Amino acid sequence: PPWAAAEPPWPAAGPPRPRRRRLHDHPHGHVVGQPDAETVMLAALPADRVEETEAEPATGAAAEPPRSWTMPFSVPWLQRQEAREPREPLPPSRRRTLVSRAVLLVILIGQALLTLRMHNTAFEDEALYLYSGHMEIGHLLHGSALQGSYSSYFSGAPVLYPVLAAAADDVGGLAAARTLSLLEMLAVTALLYSMTRQLFNERVALCAAALFSVTEATLFLGHLATYDASSLCLLAVAAWIVVRTASSRWPWYLIAVPVAVLAVGTKYAALLFVPTIAVLAGLAAVPYQGRKALLRPVAFALATAAALAAVLKLAGPTYVQAIEGTTTARPHGSTPLWPMLRDSLLWGGLPFALALLGVVAFTWRERTEPGEQIAPPGGRYRRLCLGLLLAGTALLAPAYQIHLHTEVSLQKHVGFGLFFAAPMAGLGLARFVGDHFRRAQLGVMVWGVVLAMGMVQAAQLYDGWPNSTTFVHQLSLQLRPGAHYLVEVPEVPIYYLLGNPDAQPDQFTSTYTITYYGPHGQVLTGTQGFVAAVRAQYFRVIAYDDSVTPGVDHALARVLESDPHYRLAAAVPQRDGAGPSTYYIWVRT
């Protein structure tokens, strides 16, 4: 050991040789040979300097003064001193920082590879946001018509993510827009690592990042050109800011307010997670600021509410209408309770269970092993509140959507909650593994289960919509100037045919709803309106696949089969998550 090598050789003759020192047994039976050695997963032990006096002091010329050496382990009478936590974050060594960042890089590369392995044509939401973004860019730059009131029904501001994604689409098409989402989800994982490292240490941070990077929502959102990845990335930045500035006496945490407001503007449902960031600002600062930290949640909440009110006043009533219709006053659905509970457990049950384990373990004992370097944990009540806040956030989205009985976007919203629960899940995984990799094989097994479930679930969701290449090609053969098209899912052909002057968004009608004016001025809606429009030969092309609006599709099929003015131009076979189906394309003769 280094302390023995530093001793001078004993004289051949002279006073009696002092008694040899004995190393105390390590609490877990391991011998630590390097007192200053540290790794990422085995945190460095504190370098407590203690003095050892000899049992039989020597006299004469050979007498030596008492020497000091570094103990490679903690002993019970030192634990009281270790309990006095520092008031500043523990500075990691350069080696630990480099090693942990190298491991994080491997995690990010694995996340990117798992995400990019999925392939499919544009989903209808992707197509809608991309082509509306192109319309918004044309309106902002050239004053062209929007061909739709997107701000009145979008669940996010159409001037934010759709414009950004459309700009990426101009550069590299759908692949570039999806790459933007991938970069944002990689940033979310990196921010999660940094935030967890500030709250705990590198070991927990790497466990949290490794778990979150392979969940279903992370992989799925990383290859989906919707505003979910952008909104989650902004929420992650806001959460990282309030944790990173926890030790500062100045109100730098308020920098997170405009970031949180931008996250809500990008996706209105992100408002559900802003209270978590506000409370986190206070709990993260308690070990450094004491009771003064309790003012931070109040200040953050008031500043965010004022900023949101100001933005809504500038945006206008159409945005308020969209927020109410898509988020705060969303209509109730008809999805039963059990399928939603089952899917929520499948998509996030295991990470949430690890988060609960982390809450219990962190509340009971702040360290995984004696002497572990960890950020100031505070008292037991603070640890309990922090754990419940982070882990409990994972329940917000499932609880709200179960209340509404709607499963729309639940697979994406689960990922928002898992981001906040991931630090506690990482701590739970670290405790599950134990000190000195005591149960490493069990930890690898748990992570492997999360990995397998995430890969399978993300692939199933990504294959949940049909490949539209053949259908769009067949539809493009029937386009005419000024013609009207009735298509069951019109967003996809609108996006792929956007450069065609005969396929503009205002030429398409969806089978969801219609308002048709009859020959005598009467207003016809629903199935009656569709049938009347077909009999009046209003549509040149009618395409349906009996998937989204089967009732309307069956009525259309009966009318078209008996109408001599329409012919079946193509029957395109396709397959989605529900199985095989056929897209029927009728054309007016």
Coordinates of C-alpha atoms in Angstrom, one line a residue:
P1 CA 0.0 0.0 0.0
P2 CA 1.2 3.5 -0.6
W3 CA 1.4 4.4 3.0
A4 CA 3.7 1.4 3.7
A5 CA 5.9 2.2 0.7
A6 CA 6.4 5.8 2.0
E7 CA 8.0 4.5 5.3
P8 CA 11.8 4.4 5.6
P9 CA 13.4 1.0 6.2
W10 CA 13.7 -0.2 9.8
P11 CA 17.3 -0.2 11.3
A12 CA 19.0 -3.5 11.6
A13 CA 19.7 -2.9 15.3
G14 CA 18.5 -0.6 17.9
P15 CA 15.5 -0.1 20.1
P16 CA 12.6 -2.6 20.0
R17 CA 10.6 -2.6 16.7
P18 CA 7.2 -1.0 17.1
R19 CA 4.1 -3.1 16.8
R20 CA 2.9 -3.6 13.2
R21 CA -0.3 -1.9 12.3
R22 CA -3.3 -3.9 11.3
L23 CA -5.8 -2.9 8.7
H24 CA -9.3 -2.9 10.1
D25 CA -11.6 -5.3 8.3
H26 CA -13.7 -3.6 5.6
P27 CA -17.4 -3.6 6.6
H28 CA -18.2 -5.9 3.6
G29 CA -15.1 -8.0 3.7
H30 CA -13.3 -6.3 0.8
V31 CA -9.8 -4.9 1.0
V32 CA -9.3 -1.6 -0.7
G33 CA -5.7 -1.2 -1.7
Q34 CA -5.7 2.3 -3.0
P35 CA -7.2 4.9 -0.6
D36 CA -7.5 7.5 -3.4
A37 CA -8.6 5.2 -6.1
E38 CA -12.0 6.0 -7.6
T39 CA -14.2 4.8 -10.5
V40 CA -17.5 5.9 -11.8
M41 CA -19.6 3.2 -10.4
L42 CA -17.5 2.8 -7.2
A43 CA -17.3 6.3 -5.8
A44 CA -14.2 7.5 -4.1
L45 CA -14.0 7.0 -0.3
P46 CA -13.2 10.1 1.7
A47 CA -9.5 10.8 2.5
D48 CA -9.8 11.1 6.3
R49 CA -6.4 11.9 7.8
V50 CA -5.9 10.2 11.1
E51 CA -2.9 9.8 13.4
E52 CA -1.6 6.5 14.7
T53 CA 0.5 6.5 17.9
E54 CA 2.8 3.5 18.6
A55 CA 1.9 1.3 21.5
E56 CA 5.5 1.1 22.7
P57 CA 7.2 4.5 21.9
A58 CA 10.8 4.2 21.0
T59 CA 13.6 6.2 22.6
G60 CA 17.0 7.3 21.6
A61 CA 18.4 8.1 18.2
A62 CA 16.1 5.8 16.4
A63 CA 12.9 7.3 17.8
E64 CA 10.5 8.5 15.2
P65 CA 7.7 11.1 15.4
P66 CA 4.2 9.9 15.0
R67 CA 3.3 9.5 11.3
S68 CA 0.0 10.1 9.5
W69 CA -1.6 7.9 6.8
T70 CA -4.8 7.8 4.8
M71 CA -7.4 5.3 5.8
P72 CA -9.0 3.5 2.8
F73 CA -12.3 3.0 4.5
S74 CA -14.8 4.5 6.9
V75 CA -14.9 3.5 10.6
P76 CA -17.8 4.0 12.9
W77 CA -16.3 6.8 14.9
L78 CA -15.8 8.8 11.7
Q79 CA -19.4 8.5 10.5
R80 CA -20.4 11.3 12.8
Q81 CA -17.9 13.6 11.0
E82 CA -19.1 12.4 7.6
A83 CA -22.7 13.3 8.5
R84 CA -21.7 16.9 8.6
E85 CA -22.5 17.6 4.9
P86 CA -20.7 20.4 3.0
R87 CA -22.6 23.5 2.0
E88 CA -21.3 23.3 -1.6
P89 CA -21.5 20.6 -4.2
L90 CA -18.8 18.0 -4.1
P91 CA -16.2 18.7 -6.8
P92 CA -15.5 15.4 -8.7
S93 CA -12.0 14.5 -9.8
R94 CA -10.9 14.9 -13.4
R95 CA -10.7 11.2 -13.8
R96 CA -14.2 10.5 -12.6
T97 CA -15.5 13.2 -14.9
L98 CA -13.7 11.8 -17.9
V99 CA -14.7 8.2 -17.3
S100 CA -18.4 9.1 -16.6
R101 CA -18.7 11.2 -19.7
A102 CA -17.2 8.4 -21.7
V103 CA -19.8 6.0 -20.4
L104 CA -22.5 8.6 -21.1
L105 CA -21.2 8.9 -24.7
V106 CA -21.6 5.1 -25.1
I107 CA -25.2 5.3 -23.7
L108 CA -26.1 8.1 -26.2
I109 CA -24.6 6.2 -29.1
G110 CA -26.7 3.1 -28.1
Q111 CA -29.8 5.3 -27.9
A112 CA -29.2 6.7 -31.3
L113 CA -28.7 3.3 -32.9
L114 CA -31.8 1.8 -31.3
T115 CA -33.8 4.8 -32.5
L116 CA -32.5 4.8 -36.1
R117 CA -33.2 1.1 -36.6
M118 CA -37.0 1.9 -37.1
H119 CA -38.3 2.9 -40.5
N120 CA -41.7 3.9 -41.9
T121 CA -43.3 6.6 -44.0
A122 CA -44.8 9.7 -42.4
F123 CA -47.3 9.3 -39.7
E124 CA -50.4 11.5 -40.1
D125 CA -49.4 13.8 -37.2
E126 CA -45.9 14.2 -38.7
A127 CA -47.4 15.1 -42.1
L128 CA -49.8 17.6 -40.5
Y129 CA -47.2 19.5 -38.6
L130 CA -44.7 19.5 -41.5
Y131 CA -47.0 20.8 -44.2
S132 CA -48.6 23.3 -41.8
G133 CA -45.1 24.5 -41.0
H134 CA -44.5 25.1 -44.7
M135 CA -47.8 27.0 -44.8
E136 CA -46.7 29.1 -41.8
I137 CA -43.3 29.9 -43.3
G138 CA -45.0 31.0 -46.6
H139 CA -47.5 33.1 -44.6
L140 CA -44.7 34.7 -42.5
L141 CA -42.3 35.4 -45.4
H142 CA -44.6 36.0 -48.4
G143 CA -48.1 36.6 -46.9
S144 CA -49.6 33.6 -48.6
A145 CA -52.8 32.0 -47.3
L146 CA -52.5 29.5 -44.5
Q147 CA -55.3 27.3 -45.9
G148 CA -56.4 26.4 -42.4
S149 CA -56.8 27.9 -38.9
Y150 CA -54.1 25.8 -37.3
S151 CA -53.9 27.9 -34.2
S152 CA -57.5 27.1 -33.3
Y153 CA -57.1 23.3 -33.0
F154 CA -53.4 22.5 -32.7
S155 CA -52.2 21.2 -29.3
G156 CA -49.1 23.4 -29.7
A157 CA -48.4 26.8 -31.2
P158 CA -48.2 26.3 -35.0
V159 CA -45.6 29.1 -35.2
L160 CA -43.1 27.2 -33.0
Y161 CA -42.3 23.5 -33.7
P162 CA -44.0 23.2 -37.1
V163 CA -41.9 26.1 -38.5
L164 CA -38.7 24.6 -37.1
A165 CA -39.5 21.1 -38.4
A166 CA -40.5 22.5 -41.8
A167 CA -37.2 24.3 -42.1
A168 CA -35.4 21.0 -41.4
D169 CA -37.7 19.3 -43.9
D170 CA -36.6 21.9 -46.6
V171 CA -33.0 20.8 -45.9
G172 CA -33.3 17.0 -45.8
G173 CA -36.9 16.0 -46.0
L174 CA -38.6 13.8 -43.4
A175 CA -35.3 12.3 -42.4
A176 CA -34.0 15.7 -41.4
A177 CA -37.1 16.5 -39.4
R178 CA -36.8 13.2 -37.6
T179 CA -33.1 13.8 -37.0
L180 CA -34.1 17.0 -35.2
S181 CA -36.2 14.9 -32.8
L182 CA -33.4 12.4 -32.3
L183 CA -30.9 15.2 -31.4
E184 CA -33.4 16.6 -28.9
M185 CA -34.0 13.3 -27.2
L186 CA -30.2 12.7 -27.0
A187 CA -30.0 16.2 -25.3
V188 CA -32.8 15.1 -22.9
T189 CA -30.7 12.1 -21.9
A190 CA -27.6 14.2 -21.4
L191 CA -29.5 16.8 -19.4
L192 CA -30.9 14.0 -17.3
Y193 CA -27.4 12.7 -16.5
S194 CA -26.2 16.2 -15.6
M195 CA -29.2 16.9 -13.4
T196 CA -29.0 13.6 -11.6
R197 CA -25.3 14.1 -11.1
Q198 CA -26.0 17.4 -9.3
L199 CA -28.7 15.8 -7.2
F200 CA -26.8 12.6 -6.3
N201 CA -23.5 11.5 -8.1
E202 CA -22.1 10.0 -11.2
R203 CA -23.1 6.4 -10.4
V204 CA -26.8 7.3 -10.0
A205 CA -26.6 9.6 -13.0
L206 CA -25.3 6.9 -15.3
C207 CA -27.9 4.4 -14.1
A208 CA -30.7 7.0 -14.7
A209 CA -29.4 7.8 -18.2
A210 CA -29.0 4.1 -19.1
L211 CA -32.6 3.3 -18.0
F212 CA -34.2 6.3 -19.7
S213 CA -32.3 5.9 -22.9
V214 CA -33.9 2.6 -23.7
T215 CA -37.5 3.2 -22.7
E216 CA -40.3 3.1 -25.2
A217 CA -41.1 6.8 -25.2
T218 CA -37.4 7.8 -25.6
L219 CA -36.9 5.6 -28.6
F220 CA -40.3 6.3 -30.2
L221 CA -40.1 10.1 -29.8
G222 CA -36.5 10.2 -31.0
H223 CA -37.7 9.2 -34.5
L224 CA -41.0 11.0 -34.7
A225 CA -41.3 14.5 -36.2
T226 CA -43.8 15.9 -33.7
Y227 CA -43.4 18.6 -31.1
D228 CA -43.2 16.1 -28.2
A229 CA -39.4 15.8 -28.4
S230 CA -39.0 19.6 -28.6
S231 CA -41.3 20.2 -25.6
L232 CA -39.7 17.5 -23.5
C233 CA -36.2 18.9 -24.3
L234 CA -37.3 22.4 -23.2
L235 CA -38.7 20.9 -19.9
A236 CA -35.4 19.1 -19.4
V237 CA -33.5 22.3 -19.8
A238 CA -35.7 24.1 -17.3
A239 CA -35.4 21.3 -14.8
W240 CA -31.6 21.3 -15.3
I241 CA -31.4 25.0 -14.7
V242 CA -33.2 24.9 -11.4
V243 CA -31.0 22.1 -10.1
R244 CA -27.8 23.5 -11.5
T245 CA -28.4 26.9 -9.8
A246 CA -29.5 25.3 -6.5
S247 CA -26.4 26.3 -4.6
S248 CA -26.4 29.9 -5.8
R249 CA -27.7 32.7 -3.5
W250 CA -28.8 34.7 -6.6
P251 CA -32.1 33.9 -8.3
W252 CA -30.5 32.4 -11.4
Y253 CA -33.2 29.7 -11.3
L254 CA -35.6 32.2 -12.7
I255 CA -33.8 31.8 -16.1
A256 CA -35.8 28.6 -16.3
V257 CA -39.1 30.5 -16.4
P258 CA -39.0 31.6 -20.1
V259 CA -37.7 28.1 -21.0
A260 CA -40.7 26.5 -19.3
V261 CA -43.1 28.9 -21.0
L262 CA -41.6 28.0 -24.3
A263 CA -42.0 24.3 -23.5
V264 CA -45.7 24.9 -22.8
G265 CA -46.1 26.9 -26.0
T266 CA -44.5 24.1 -28.0
K267 CA -46.9 21.6 -26.5
Y268 CA -49.7 22.7 -24.2
A269 CA -49.8 19.4 -22.3
A270 CA -46.3 20.3 -20.9
L271 CA -48.1 22.6 -18.5
L272 CA -48.9 19.5 -16.4
F273 CA -45.2 19.2 -15.5
V274 CA -44.3 22.8 -14.8
P275 CA -45.4 22.5 -11.1
T276 CA -42.8 19.7 -10.7
I277 CA -40.1 22.0 -11.9
A278 CA -41.3 24.8 -9.5
V279 CA -41.2 22.5 -6.4
L280 CA -37.9 21.0 -7.6
A281 CA -36.3 24.5 -7.6
G282 CA -37.0 24.6 -3.8
L283 CA -36.1 21.0 -2.8
A284 CA -32.8 21.1 -4.8
A285 CA -31.7 24.2 -2.9
V286 CA -32.7 23.2 0.6
P287 CA -29.3 21.7 1.5
Y288 CA -27.6 24.9 0.4
Q289 CA -30.0 27.7 1.3
G290 CA -32.0 26.2 4.2
R291 CA -35.5 27.6 4.7
K292 CA -34.8 30.4 2.2
A293 CA -35.1 27.8 -0.5
L294 CA -38.8 27.5 0.2
L295 CA -39.4 30.8 -1.5
R296 CA -38.1 29.5 -4.8
P297 CA -41.2 27.5 -5.8
V298 CA -43.5 30.4 -5.0
A299 CA -41.3 32.9 -7.0
F300 CA -41.0 30.4 -9.9
A301 CA -44.7 29.7 -10.0
L302 CA -45.7 33.4 -9.9
A303 CA -43.2 34.3 -12.6
T304 CA -44.3 31.5 -14.9
A305 CA -48.0 32.3 -14.4
A306 CA -47.4 36.0 -15.2
A307 CA -45.4 35.1 -18.3
L308 CA -48.0 32.6 -19.6
A309 CA -50.8 35.2 -19.1
A310 CA -48.8 37.8 -21.0
V311 CA -48.1 35.4 -23.9
L312 CA -51.8 34.3 -24.1
K313 CA -52.9 37.9 -24.2
L314 CA -50.6 38.6 -27.1
A315 CA -51.5 35.4 -28.9
G316 CA -55.3 36.0 -29.0
P317 CA -58.5 34.1 -28.4
T318 CA -57.8 31.4 -31.0
Y319 CA -54.9 30.1 -28.9
V320 CA -57.0 30.1 -25.8
Q321 CA -59.6 28.1 -27.7
A322 CA -57.0 25.5 -28.8
I323 CA -55.6 25.2 -25.2
E324 CA -59.1 24.5 -23.8
G325 CA -60.1 22.1 -26.6
T326 CA -56.9 20.1 -26.6
T327 CA -55.7 20.3 -22.9
T328 CA -57.5 22.0 -20.1
A329 CA -61.1 21.2 -21.2
R330 CA -60.5 18.3 -23.5
P331 CA -63.6 16.3 -24.2
H332 CA -63.9 12.9 -22.4
G333 CA -63.4 9.8 -24.4
S334 CA -64.7 6.3 -24.1
T335 CA -61.6 4.2 -23.5
P336 CA -62.1 1.8 -20.6
L337 CA -60.0 2.0 -17.4
W338 CA -58.2 -1.4 -17.7
P339 CA -56.6 -1.0 -21.2
M340 CA -55.2 2.3 -20.1
L341 CA -53.8 0.9 -16.8
R342 CA -52.3 -2.0 -18.7
D343 CA -50.6 0.1 -21.3
S344 CA -49.3 2.6 -18.7
L345 CA -47.7 -0.3 -16.8
L346 CA -46.2 -1.8 -20.0
W347 CA -44.7 1.5 -21.1
G348 CA -43.4 2.7 -17.8
G349 CA -44.1 0.2 -15.0
L350 CA -40.6 -1.2 -14.4
P351 CA -38.8 2.1 -14.4
F352 CA -41.5 3.4 -12.0
A353 CA -41.0 0.4 -9.7
L354 CA -37.3 1.2 -9.6
A355 CA -38.1 4.8 -8.8
L356 CA -40.2 3.7 -5.8
L357 CA -37.3 1.5 -4.7
G358 CA -35.1 4.6 -5.0
V359 CA -37.5 6.7 -2.9
V360 CA -37.6 4.2 -0.1
A361 CA -33.8 3.5 -0.1
F362 CA -32.9 7.2 -0.3
T363 CA -35.2 8.1 2.5
W364 CA -33.9 5.3 4.7
R365 CA -30.2 5.9 4.0
E366 CA -28.6 8.5 1.8
R367 CA -25.6 6.5 0.7
T368 CA -25.3 3.2 -1.1
E369 CA -22.0 2.4 0.8
P370 CA -20.2 4.0 3.7
G371 CA -18.2 7.1 2.6
E372 CA -19.7 7.4 -0.9
Q373 CA -19.3 10.8 -2.3
I374 CA -22.8 12.2 -2.9
A375 CA -24.4 15.7 -3.2
P376 CA -25.7 17.1 0.1
P377 CA -28.7 14.9 0.8
G378 CA -30.3 17.0 3.5
G379 CA -32.5 15.5 6.2
R380 CA -34.8 12.5 5.9
Y381 CA -37.9 14.7 5.4
R382 CA -36.2 16.5 2.5
R383 CA -35.1 13.2 0.9
L384 CA -38.6 11.8 1.2
C385 CA -40.2 14.9 -0.4
L386 CA -37.6 14.9 -3.3
G387 CA -38.2 11.3 -4.0
L388 CA -42.0 11.5 -3.9
L389 CA -41.9 14.6 -6.2
L390 CA -39.7 13.0 -8.9
A391 CA -41.3 9.5 -8.8
G392 CA -44.8 10.8 -8.4
T393 CA -44.5 12.9 -11.5
A394 CA -44.6 9.7 -13.6
L395 CA -48.2 9.3 -12.5
L396 CA -49.5 12.7 -13.7
A397 CA -50.1 11.9 -17.4
P398 CA -51.7 8.4 -16.9
A399 CA -53.9 9.7 -14.1
Y400 CA -55.1 12.7 -16.1
Q401 CA -55.8 10.7 -19.2
I402 CA -57.5 7.9 -17.3
H403 CA -59.7 10.7 -15.8
L404 CA -60.5 11.8 -19.4
H405 CA -60.9 8.1 -20.6
T406 CA -58.7 8.9 -23.7
E407 CA -55.5 7.1 -24.7
V408 CA -54.5 9.6 -27.4
S409 CA -50.8 10.3 -27.1
L410 CA -50.5 8.4 -23.8
Q411 CA -47.5 6.4 -25.1
K412 CA -45.7 9.8 -25.6
H413 CA -46.9 11.5 -22.4
V414 CA -45.6 8.6 -20.3
G415 CA -42.1 9.5 -21.4
F416 CA -42.5 13.1 -20.0
G417 CA -43.2 11.6 -16.5
L418 CA -40.4 9.1 -16.8
F419 CA -37.9 11.8 -17.4
F420 CA -38.6 13.3 -13.9
A421 CA -38.8 9.8 -12.3
A422 CA -35.6 8.6 -13.9
P423 CA -33.2 10.1 -11.2
M424 CA -35.0 8.0 -8.6
A425 CA -35.1 5.0 -10.9
G426 CA -31.3 5.4 -11.3
L427 CA -30.9 5.5 -7.6
G428 CA -33.1 2.5 -7.2
L429 CA -31.0 0.6 -9.8
A430 CA -27.8 1.6 -8.0
R431 CA -29.2 0.3 -4.7
F432 CA -30.4 -2.8 -6.4
V433 CA -26.9 -3.5 -7.6
G434 CA -25.5 -2.7 -4.2
D435 CA -22.1 -1.5 -3.0
H436 CA -19.0 -2.7 -4.9
F437 CA -21.2 -4.4 -7.6
R438 CA -22.4 -6.9 -5.1
R439 CA -25.4 -7.8 -7.3
A440 CA -24.2 -6.6 -10.6
Q441 CA -25.7 -9.5 -12.5
L442 CA -29.2 -8.6 -11.2
G443 CA -28.8 -5.0 -12.2
V444 CA -27.8 -6.0 -15.7
M445 CA -30.8 -8.3 -15.9
V446 CA -33.2 -5.5 -14.8
W447 CA -31.7 -3.1 -17.4
G448 CA -31.9 -5.8 -20.0
V449 CA -35.6 -6.3 -19.4
V450 CA -36.2 -2.5 -19.7
L451 CA -34.1 -2.6 -22.9
A452 CA -36.0 -5.5 -24.5
M453 CA -39.4 -4.0 -23.6
G454 CA -38.5 -0.6 -24.9
M455 CA -37.2 -1.9 -28.2
V456 CA -40.2 -4.1 -28.8
Q457 CA -42.8 -1.5 -27.8
A458 CA -41.2 1.3 -29.8
A459 CA -41.0 -0.9 -32.9
Q460 CA -44.7 -1.9 -32.5
L461 CA -45.8 1.7 -32.2
Y462 CA -43.6 2.7 -35.2
D463 CA -45.2 -0.1 -37.3
G464 CA -48.7 1.0 -36.1
W465 CA -49.5 3.0 -39.3
P466 CA -49.3 1.7 -42.8
N467 CA -46.6 2.4 -45.4
S468 CA -48.2 5.0 -47.7
T469 CA -45.8 4.9 -50.6
T470 CA -48.1 2.9 -53.0
F471 CA -51.2 4.7 -52.0
V472 CA -49.7 8.2 -52.5
H473 CA -48.4 7.1 -55.9
Q474 CA -51.9 5.8 -57.0
L475 CA -53.6 9.0 -55.8
S476 CA -51.1 11.2 -57.6
L477 CA -52.2 9.7 -60.9
Q478 CA -55.7 11.1 -60.4
L479 CA -55.0 14.7 -59.6
R480 CA -56.6 17.5 -61.6
P481 CA -56.5 21.3 -61.4
G482 CA -59.1 22.6 -59.0
A483 CA -60.5 19.1 -58.2
H484 CA -61.8 18.1 -54.7
Y485 CA -60.6 15.0 -53.0
L486 CA -62.2 13.1 -50.1
V487 CA -59.5 11.1 -48.3
E488 CA -59.9 9.3 -45.0
V489 CA -56.4 10.4 -43.8
P490 CA -55.6 13.4 -46.0
E491 CA -52.6 14.7 -44.1
V492 CA -50.2 12.1 -45.5
P493 CA -50.9 12.7 -49.2
I494 CA -51.0 16.5 -48.6
Y495 CA -47.5 16.4 -47.2
Y496 CA -46.0 14.1 -49.9
L497 CA -47.8 16.0 -52.7
L498 CA -47.2 19.5 -51.3
G499 CA -45.2 20.7 -54.3
N500 CA -47.9 19.7 -56.7
P501 CA -50.2 22.7 -57.6
D502 CA -53.1 20.3 -58.0
A503 CA -52.8 18.9 -54.4
Q504 CA -53.1 21.9 -52.1
P505 CA -54.5 21.4 -48.6
D506 CA -57.8 23.3 -49.3
Q507 CA -58.6 20.7 -52.0
F508 CA -58.7 17.8 -49.5
T509 CA -61.6 16.9 -47.2
S510 CA -61.4 14.3 -44.4
T511 CA -64.0 11.7 -43.7
Y512 CA -64.1 13.0 -40.1
T513 CA -66.5 15.9 -40.7
I514 CA -68.1 17.8 -43.5
T515 CA -70.4 20.8 -44.0
Y516 CA -72.1 20.6 -47.4
Y517 CA -74.6 23.0 -48.8
G518 CA -77.3 21.3 -50.8
P519 CA -78.9 22.6 -54.0
H520 CA -81.6 24.4 -52.0
G521 CA -79.2 26.0 -49.5
Q522 CA -79.7 23.5 -46.8
V523 CA -76.7 22.7 -44.5
L524 CA -75.9 19.0 -44.4
T525 CA -73.3 17.4 -42.0
G526 CA -72.2 14.0 -41.0
T527 CA -73.0 10.9 -43.1
Q528 CA -75.9 12.7 -44.8
G529 CA -73.5 15.5 -45.9
F530 CA -71.0 13.0 -47.4
V531 CA -73.7 11.1 -49.3
A532 CA -75.2 14.3 -50.7
A533 CA -71.8 15.5 -51.9
V534 CA -71.0 12.2 -53.6
R535 CA -74.4 12.1 -55.4
A536 CA -73.8 15.7 -56.5
Q537 CA -70.4 14.5 -57.9
Y538 CA -68.6 17.1 -55.8
F539 CA -65.5 15.0 -55.3
R540 CA -63.3 13.8 -58.1
V541 CA -61.5 11.2 -56.0
I542 CA -62.8 9.4 -52.9
A543 CA -60.4 7.2 -50.9
Y544 CA -61.0 5.2 -47.7
D545 CA -59.8 2.1 -45.9
D546 CA -62.5 1.4 -43.3
S547 CA -60.1 2.1 -40.4
V548 CA -60.7 5.6 -38.9
T549 CA -64.4 6.3 -39.8
P550 CA -65.9 2.9 -40.7
G551 CA -69.5 4.1 -40.5
V552 CA -68.9 6.8 -43.1
D553 CA -66.8 4.5 -45.2
H554 CA -69.6 1.9 -45.4
A555 CA -72.1 4.5 -46.4
L556 CA -69.8 5.8 -49.1
A557 CA -69.2 2.3 -50.4
R558 CA -72.9 1.7 -50.8
V559 CA -73.4 4.9 -52.7
L560 CA -70.4 4.6 -54.9
E561 CA -71.2 1.0 -56.0
S562 CA -74.6 2.1 -57.3
D563 CA -73.4 5.4 -58.8
P564 CA -72.5 5.0 -62.5
H565 CA -70.4 8.3 -62.4
Y566 CA -67.7 6.7 -60.2
R567 CA -65.4 3.7 -60.9
L568 CA -63.0 1.9 -58.7
A569 CA -59.5 3.0 -59.9
A570 CA -57.3 1.1 -57.5
A571 CA -57.4 -1.2 -54.4
V572 CA -54.1 -0.7 -52.5
P573 CA -53.3 -3.5 -50.0
Q574 CA -51.5 -2.3 -46.8
R575 CA -50.8 -3.5 -43.3
D576 CA -50.6 -1.6 -40.0
G577 CA -50.6 -2.6 -36.3
A578 CA -54.2 -3.9 -36.5
G579 CA -53.4 -6.2 -39.5
P580 CA -54.0 -6.1 -43.2
S581 CA -56.4 -3.7 -44.9
T582 CA -57.2 -2.2 -48.3
Y583 CA -57.3 1.4 -49.4
Y584 CA -60.0 1.9 -52.1
I585 CA -59.6 4.7 -54.6
W586 CA -62.8 5.7 -56.5
V587 CA -62.5 8.2 -59.4
R588 CA -65.3 10.2 -61.1
T589 CA -65.6 9.3 -64.7

